[in-house]
Amino acid sequence: MPNSGEEWQVARRRKGAGRKGKIPHTARHEPGHADAVDTDRTKQRITETMAELRCADFWLEWRDRLTAVAKADSPEVGGDPAAGADPGPEGGDRAREAPSGTQECVCYGLGSFSSCVTARYQLAMLLLILESLQIPMERCSVYDPVFSSGEMEVLRQLGLTVLTENEEGKRAVSRPTLFYLMHCGKALYNNLLWKNWSRDALPLLTIIGNSFAGIQDRMIQRELQRDYSYIAHAVCVCEEWPLRCPSRLLDIFNDTALITFKPCGLCKLPQSTWGEAPEPQYQHCSDLEIIQRGLQR
């Protein structure tokens, strides 16, 4: 935001605006903007925002929900009775894994957090989630084509891994991975689902981002099935929990959900669904809501 004093307030919504969701960050910033970043001051603001959120009742609700879902998904639940024992000198790596079994995190579309208050709050929330789930900072990869060199340096100093390639969400996973996709474009979610479209890979995904049910409600069904077919299939079989927030933070965390895939739920889809999965093309989408590799500056 241009206000150097960082004072801000949520604008009043127009009638019906609450159902539209936020404009993706990538639609509001130019790729690789060169604004100067005060690294120390930016990190201080992030720390202050984390402290604010840590005391908020809604964060405690988020944390409890995340922890409960993570434990339910953990292969150790009801498994090896020695799972909680001291891993010993050879088990150091296992000791540093998240208790849930979630081993990695990927964050796309965060936005310009040095100048945008919304992006800064979402980054602070990401850091709280990593801390709560005990996912090591270096195992969280972040990418947004709008990051400046100064912002990338801040992220590295925080311990995060900054990706240099625009994956467009097309990342295949082979281990339990949390995707933090706040207010990202529909194509990014669709690409992620396509890249992991199998009964083995989908249960490895945990998504914190836009509600799939909300996306379905806001779209004409035939257009959802035509342009975002993987979301259209996923909304029928995923498990989704809304992550609520106070009204003063609606512009930051509105329409957010925790989304997982249970193997038993995937069996609801017909066998033909799991055949050859064509890569999405988006030929009918005039506003794709994401920055594609070929269009980056």
Coordinates of C-alpha atoms in Angstrom, one line a residue:
M1 CA 0.0 0.0 0.0
P2 CA 1.3 3.5 -0.7
N3 CA 0.5 4.7 2.9
S4 CA 4.0 4.7 4.5
G5 CA 2.4 4.7 8.0
E6 CA 0.9 1.3 7.3
E7 CA -2.5 2.5 8.7
W8 CA -5.3 0.8 7.0
Q9 CA -8.9 -0.1 7.3
V10 CA -11.2 -2.5 5.5
A11 CA -13.4 -0.8 2.9
R12 CA -17.2 -1.4 3.2
R13 CA -18.4 -4.0 0.8
R14 CA -20.9 -3.3 -1.9
K15 CA -24.0 -5.4 -1.9
G16 CA -23.2 -8.9 -3.1
A17 CA -19.5 -8.4 -3.0
G18 CA -19.0 -11.0 -0.4
R19 CA -19.7 -13.9 -2.8
K20 CA -17.2 -12.8 -5.4
G21 CA -14.0 -13.6 -3.5
K22 CA -10.8 -11.7 -3.7
I23 CA -9.0 -10.7 -6.9
P24 CA -5.8 -12.8 -7.1
H25 CA -2.7 -11.0 -6.0
T26 CA -1.1 -11.6 -9.4
A27 CA -3.8 -9.4 -10.9
R28 CA -2.9 -6.4 -8.8
H29 CA 0.9 -6.2 -9.1
E30 CA 3.4 -6.1 -12.0
P31 CA 5.8 -9.1 -12.1
G32 CA 9.2 -8.4 -10.5
H33 CA 8.4 -4.8 -9.5
A34 CA 11.6 -3.1 -8.4
D35 CA 10.3 -1.2 -5.3
A36 CA 13.1 -0.8 -2.7
V37 CA 12.5 -3.0 0.4
D38 CA 13.7 -2.2 3.9
T39 CA 14.6 -5.7 4.9
D40 CA 14.8 -5.2 8.6
R41 CA 11.7 -3.1 8.8
T42 CA 9.7 -5.6 6.7
K43 CA 10.8 -8.5 8.9
Q44 CA 9.8 -6.5 12.0
R45 CA 6.3 -5.9 10.6
I46 CA 5.9 -9.6 9.8
T47 CA 6.9 -10.4 13.3
E48 CA 4.5 -7.9 14.7
T49 CA 1.7 -9.3 12.5
M50 CA 2.4 -12.8 13.7
A51 CA 2.2 -11.7 17.3
E52 CA -1.2 -10.0 16.6
L53 CA -2.6 -13.1 14.9
R54 CA -1.2 -15.5 17.5
C55 CA -3.5 -13.8 20.1
A56 CA -6.6 -13.9 17.9
D57 CA -9.4 -16.3 18.7
F58 CA -9.8 -17.3 15.1
W59 CA -6.2 -18.3 14.8
L60 CA -6.7 -20.7 17.8
E61 CA -9.7 -22.2 15.9
W62 CA -7.6 -22.5 12.7
R63 CA -4.7 -24.1 14.6
D64 CA -7.0 -26.6 16.4
R65 CA -8.7 -27.6 13.1
L66 CA -5.4 -27.9 11.3
T67 CA -4.0 -30.1 14.1
A68 CA -7.0 -32.3 14.3
V69 CA -7.1 -32.9 10.5
A70 CA -3.4 -33.5 10.4
K71 CA -3.5 -36.0 13.2
A72 CA -6.4 -37.8 11.6
D73 CA -4.4 -38.1 8.3
S74 CA -1.3 -39.2 10.0
P75 CA -0.3 -42.8 9.3
E76 CA 0.9 -43.0 12.9
V77 CA -2.6 -42.6 14.3
G78 CA -3.7 -46.0 15.6
G79 CA -0.4 -47.4 14.2
D80 CA 2.9 -48.1 15.7
P81 CA 2.6 -47.7 19.5
A82 CA 6.2 -46.7 19.7
A83 CA 5.6 -43.8 17.3
G84 CA 5.9 -41.2 20.1
A85 CA 9.1 -42.7 21.5
D86 CA 12.6 -41.1 21.3
P87 CA 13.7 -41.6 17.7
G88 CA 17.3 -42.2 18.9
P89 CA 20.5 -40.9 17.3
E90 CA 19.6 -42.3 13.9
G91 CA 16.1 -40.8 13.9
G92 CA 17.0 -37.2 14.0
D93 CA 15.4 -36.5 10.6
R94 CA 12.2 -38.2 11.6
A95 CA 12.1 -36.2 14.8
R96 CA 12.1 -33.0 12.8
E97 CA 9.1 -34.1 10.7
A98 CA 5.7 -32.6 11.3
P99 CA 3.7 -34.8 13.7
S100 CA 1.0 -35.0 11.1
G101 CA 3.4 -36.6 8.6
T102 CA 3.2 -33.4 6.4
Q103 CA 6.7 -33.1 5.2
E104 CA 6.7 -30.1 2.8
C105 CA 4.8 -26.9 2.1
V106 CA 4.4 -24.9 -1.1
C107 CA 3.0 -21.4 -1.2
Y108 CA 2.0 -19.7 -4.5
G109 CA 0.5 -16.3 -5.2
L110 CA 1.4 -14.6 -1.9
G111 CA 1.6 -11.1 -3.4
S112 CA 3.9 -8.1 -2.6
F113 CA 4.0 -8.4 1.2
S114 CA 6.3 -5.4 1.6
S115 CA 3.7 -3.0 0.3
C116 CA 0.4 -4.9 0.6
V117 CA -1.1 -5.4 4.0
T118 CA -3.2 -8.3 2.9
A119 CA -0.2 -10.2 1.6
R120 CA 1.7 -9.4 4.8
Y121 CA -1.0 -10.9 7.0
Q122 CA -1.2 -13.9 4.8
L123 CA 2.5 -14.4 5.1
A124 CA 2.3 -14.1 8.8
M125 CA -0.4 -16.7 8.9
L126 CA 1.7 -19.0 6.8
L127 CA 4.6 -18.7 9.3
L128 CA 2.2 -19.5 12.2
I129 CA 0.9 -22.6 10.4
L130 CA 4.5 -23.8 9.7
E131 CA 5.3 -23.3 13.3
S132 CA 2.1 -25.1 14.5
L133 CA 2.6 -28.1 12.2
Q134 CA 6.3 -28.2 12.9
I135 CA 7.2 -28.0 9.2
P136 CA 10.8 -26.8 8.9
M137 CA 11.0 -23.4 7.3
E138 CA 13.5 -24.6 4.6
R139 CA 10.9 -27.2 3.5
C140 CA 8.4 -24.5 2.6
S141 CA 8.8 -23.3 -1.0
V142 CA 7.4 -19.9 -2.0
Y143 CA 6.8 -18.3 -5.4
D144 CA 5.1 -15.3 -6.9
P145 CA 6.2 -13.6 -10.1
V146 CA 5.5 -10.3 -8.4
F147 CA 8.2 -10.7 -5.7
S148 CA 10.9 -8.1 -5.9
S149 CA 14.5 -9.0 -5.3
G150 CA 14.2 -7.4 -1.9
E151 CA 11.2 -9.4 -1.0
M152 CA 12.9 -12.6 -2.1
E153 CA 15.8 -11.7 0.2
V154 CA 13.4 -11.2 3.1
L155 CA 11.9 -14.6 2.5
R156 CA 15.3 -16.3 2.4
Q157 CA 16.3 -14.6 5.6
L158 CA 13.2 -16.0 7.2
G159 CA 14.4 -19.4 6.2
L160 CA 12.0 -20.1 3.4
T161 CA 13.0 -21.6 0.0
V162 CA 12.3 -19.2 -2.8
L163 CA 11.5 -20.9 -6.1
T164 CA 12.9 -19.3 -9.3
E165 CA 10.6 -20.9 -11.8
N166 CA 6.9 -20.2 -12.4
E167 CA 5.3 -23.7 -12.0
E168 CA 1.8 -22.4 -12.7
G169 CA 0.7 -24.8 -9.9
K170 CA 1.8 -27.8 -11.9
R171 CA 3.8 -29.5 -9.1
A172 CA 3.5 -33.3 -8.7
V173 CA 3.9 -34.5 -5.1
S174 CA 5.3 -37.8 -3.8
R175 CA 5.0 -37.1 -0.1
P176 CA 2.4 -35.3 2.1
T177 CA 2.5 -31.7 1.1
L178 CA 0.6 -28.6 2.3
F179 CA -0.3 -26.1 -0.4
Y180 CA -1.0 -22.6 0.9
L181 CA -2.9 -20.8 -1.9
M182 CA -4.6 -17.8 -0.5
H183 CA -6.8 -16.0 -3.1
C184 CA -5.1 -17.6 -6.0
G185 CA -6.7 -17.9 -9.4
K186 CA -8.9 -20.9 -10.3
A187 CA -6.4 -22.1 -13.0
L188 CA -3.7 -22.6 -10.4
Y189 CA -5.9 -24.9 -8.3
N190 CA -7.0 -26.7 -11.4
N191 CA -3.4 -27.1 -12.6
L192 CA -2.4 -28.5 -9.2
L193 CA -5.2 -31.1 -9.2
W194 CA -4.4 -32.1 -12.8
K195 CA -0.8 -32.7 -12.0
N196 CA -1.7 -35.0 -9.1
W197 CA -4.8 -36.5 -10.7
S198 CA -4.6 -40.1 -9.3
R199 CA -6.0 -42.0 -6.4
D200 CA -2.5 -42.3 -5.0
A201 CA -1.4 -38.6 -5.2
L202 CA -4.5 -36.7 -4.3
P203 CA -4.6 -37.9 -0.7
L204 CA -1.1 -36.5 -0.3
L205 CA -2.4 -33.0 -0.9
T206 CA -3.7 -30.6 1.9
I207 CA -4.8 -27.3 0.6
I208 CA -5.4 -24.0 2.5
G209 CA -7.0 -21.6 0.0
N210 CA -10.2 -20.7 -1.7
S211 CA -13.2 -22.9 -1.0
F212 CA -13.9 -25.3 -3.8
A213 CA -17.6 -25.2 -2.9
G214 CA -17.5 -21.4 -3.1
I215 CA -15.9 -21.6 -6.6
Q216 CA -18.7 -23.9 -7.7
D217 CA -21.4 -21.6 -6.2
R218 CA -20.0 -18.6 -8.1
M219 CA -19.7 -20.2 -11.5
I220 CA -22.1 -21.4 -14.1
Q221 CA -21.8 -25.2 -13.8
R222 CA -21.2 -25.9 -17.5
E223 CA -18.4 -23.3 -17.6
L224 CA -16.8 -24.9 -14.4
Q225 CA -16.9 -28.3 -16.0
R226 CA -15.6 -27.0 -19.4
D227 CA -12.8 -24.7 -18.1
Y228 CA -11.9 -26.2 -14.7
S229 CA -12.9 -29.8 -14.9
Y230 CA -10.5 -31.0 -12.2
I231 CA -12.1 -28.6 -9.7
A232 CA -15.5 -29.7 -10.8
H233 CA -14.6 -33.3 -10.1
A234 CA -12.7 -32.5 -6.9
V235 CA -15.5 -30.6 -5.3
C236 CA -17.6 -33.7 -5.2
V237 CA -15.1 -35.9 -3.4
C238 CA -12.9 -33.6 -1.2
E239 CA -13.4 -32.9 2.4
E240 CA -13.6 -29.2 3.1
W241 CA -13.7 -27.2 6.4
P242 CA -14.3 -23.5 6.3
L243 CA -11.7 -21.4 8.1
R244 CA -13.5 -18.4 9.5
C245 CA -12.2 -15.0 10.4
P246 CA -13.5 -11.8 12.1
S247 CA -15.2 -9.3 9.9
R248 CA -12.4 -6.8 10.1
L249 CA -10.1 -9.3 8.3
L250 CA -12.6 -10.5 5.6
D251 CA -10.6 -8.8 2.9
I252 CA -7.6 -10.9 3.9
F253 CA -9.0 -14.3 4.8
N254 CA -12.4 -14.4 3.2
D255 CA -13.6 -17.6 1.5
T256 CA -10.7 -19.7 3.0
A257 CA -11.1 -23.4 3.5
L258 CA -9.0 -26.4 4.5
I259 CA -9.3 -29.1 1.8
T260 CA -8.2 -32.7 1.9
F261 CA -8.8 -35.9 0.0
K262 CA -9.6 -39.2 1.6
P263 CA -9.0 -42.4 -0.5
C264 CA -12.5 -43.6 0.3
G265 CA -14.0 -40.4 -1.0
L266 CA -12.1 -40.7 -4.3
C267 CA -13.8 -44.1 -4.9
K268 CA -17.1 -42.1 -5.5
L269 CA -15.8 -41.0 -8.9
P270 CA -16.3 -43.5 -11.8
Q271 CA -13.3 -45.4 -13.0
S272 CA -13.3 -43.5 -16.3
T273 CA -12.4 -40.4 -14.3
W274 CA -9.0 -41.8 -13.6
G275 CA -8.0 -42.5 -17.2
E276 CA -5.6 -40.3 -19.2
A277 CA -5.9 -36.8 -17.7
P278 CA -5.5 -34.1 -20.4
E279 CA -3.6 -31.0 -19.5
P280 CA -5.9 -27.9 -19.0
Q281 CA -5.8 -25.4 -21.9
Y282 CA -8.2 -22.6 -20.9
Q283 CA -9.1 -21.7 -24.5
H284 CA -12.3 -20.1 -23.4
C285 CA -10.9 -18.1 -20.5
S286 CA -10.4 -14.4 -21.2
D287 CA -9.2 -13.7 -17.7
L288 CA -7.1 -16.6 -16.4
E289 CA -6.3 -14.9 -13.0
I290 CA -2.7 -16.2 -13.0
I291 CA 0.5 -15.1 -14.6
Q292 CA 1.7 -17.7 -17.1
R293 CA 5.3 -18.4 -17.9
G294 CA 5.2 -17.2 -21.4
L295 CA 3.6 -13.9 -20.3
Q296 CA 6.1 -12.9 -17.6
R297 CA 8.3 -9.9 -18.1

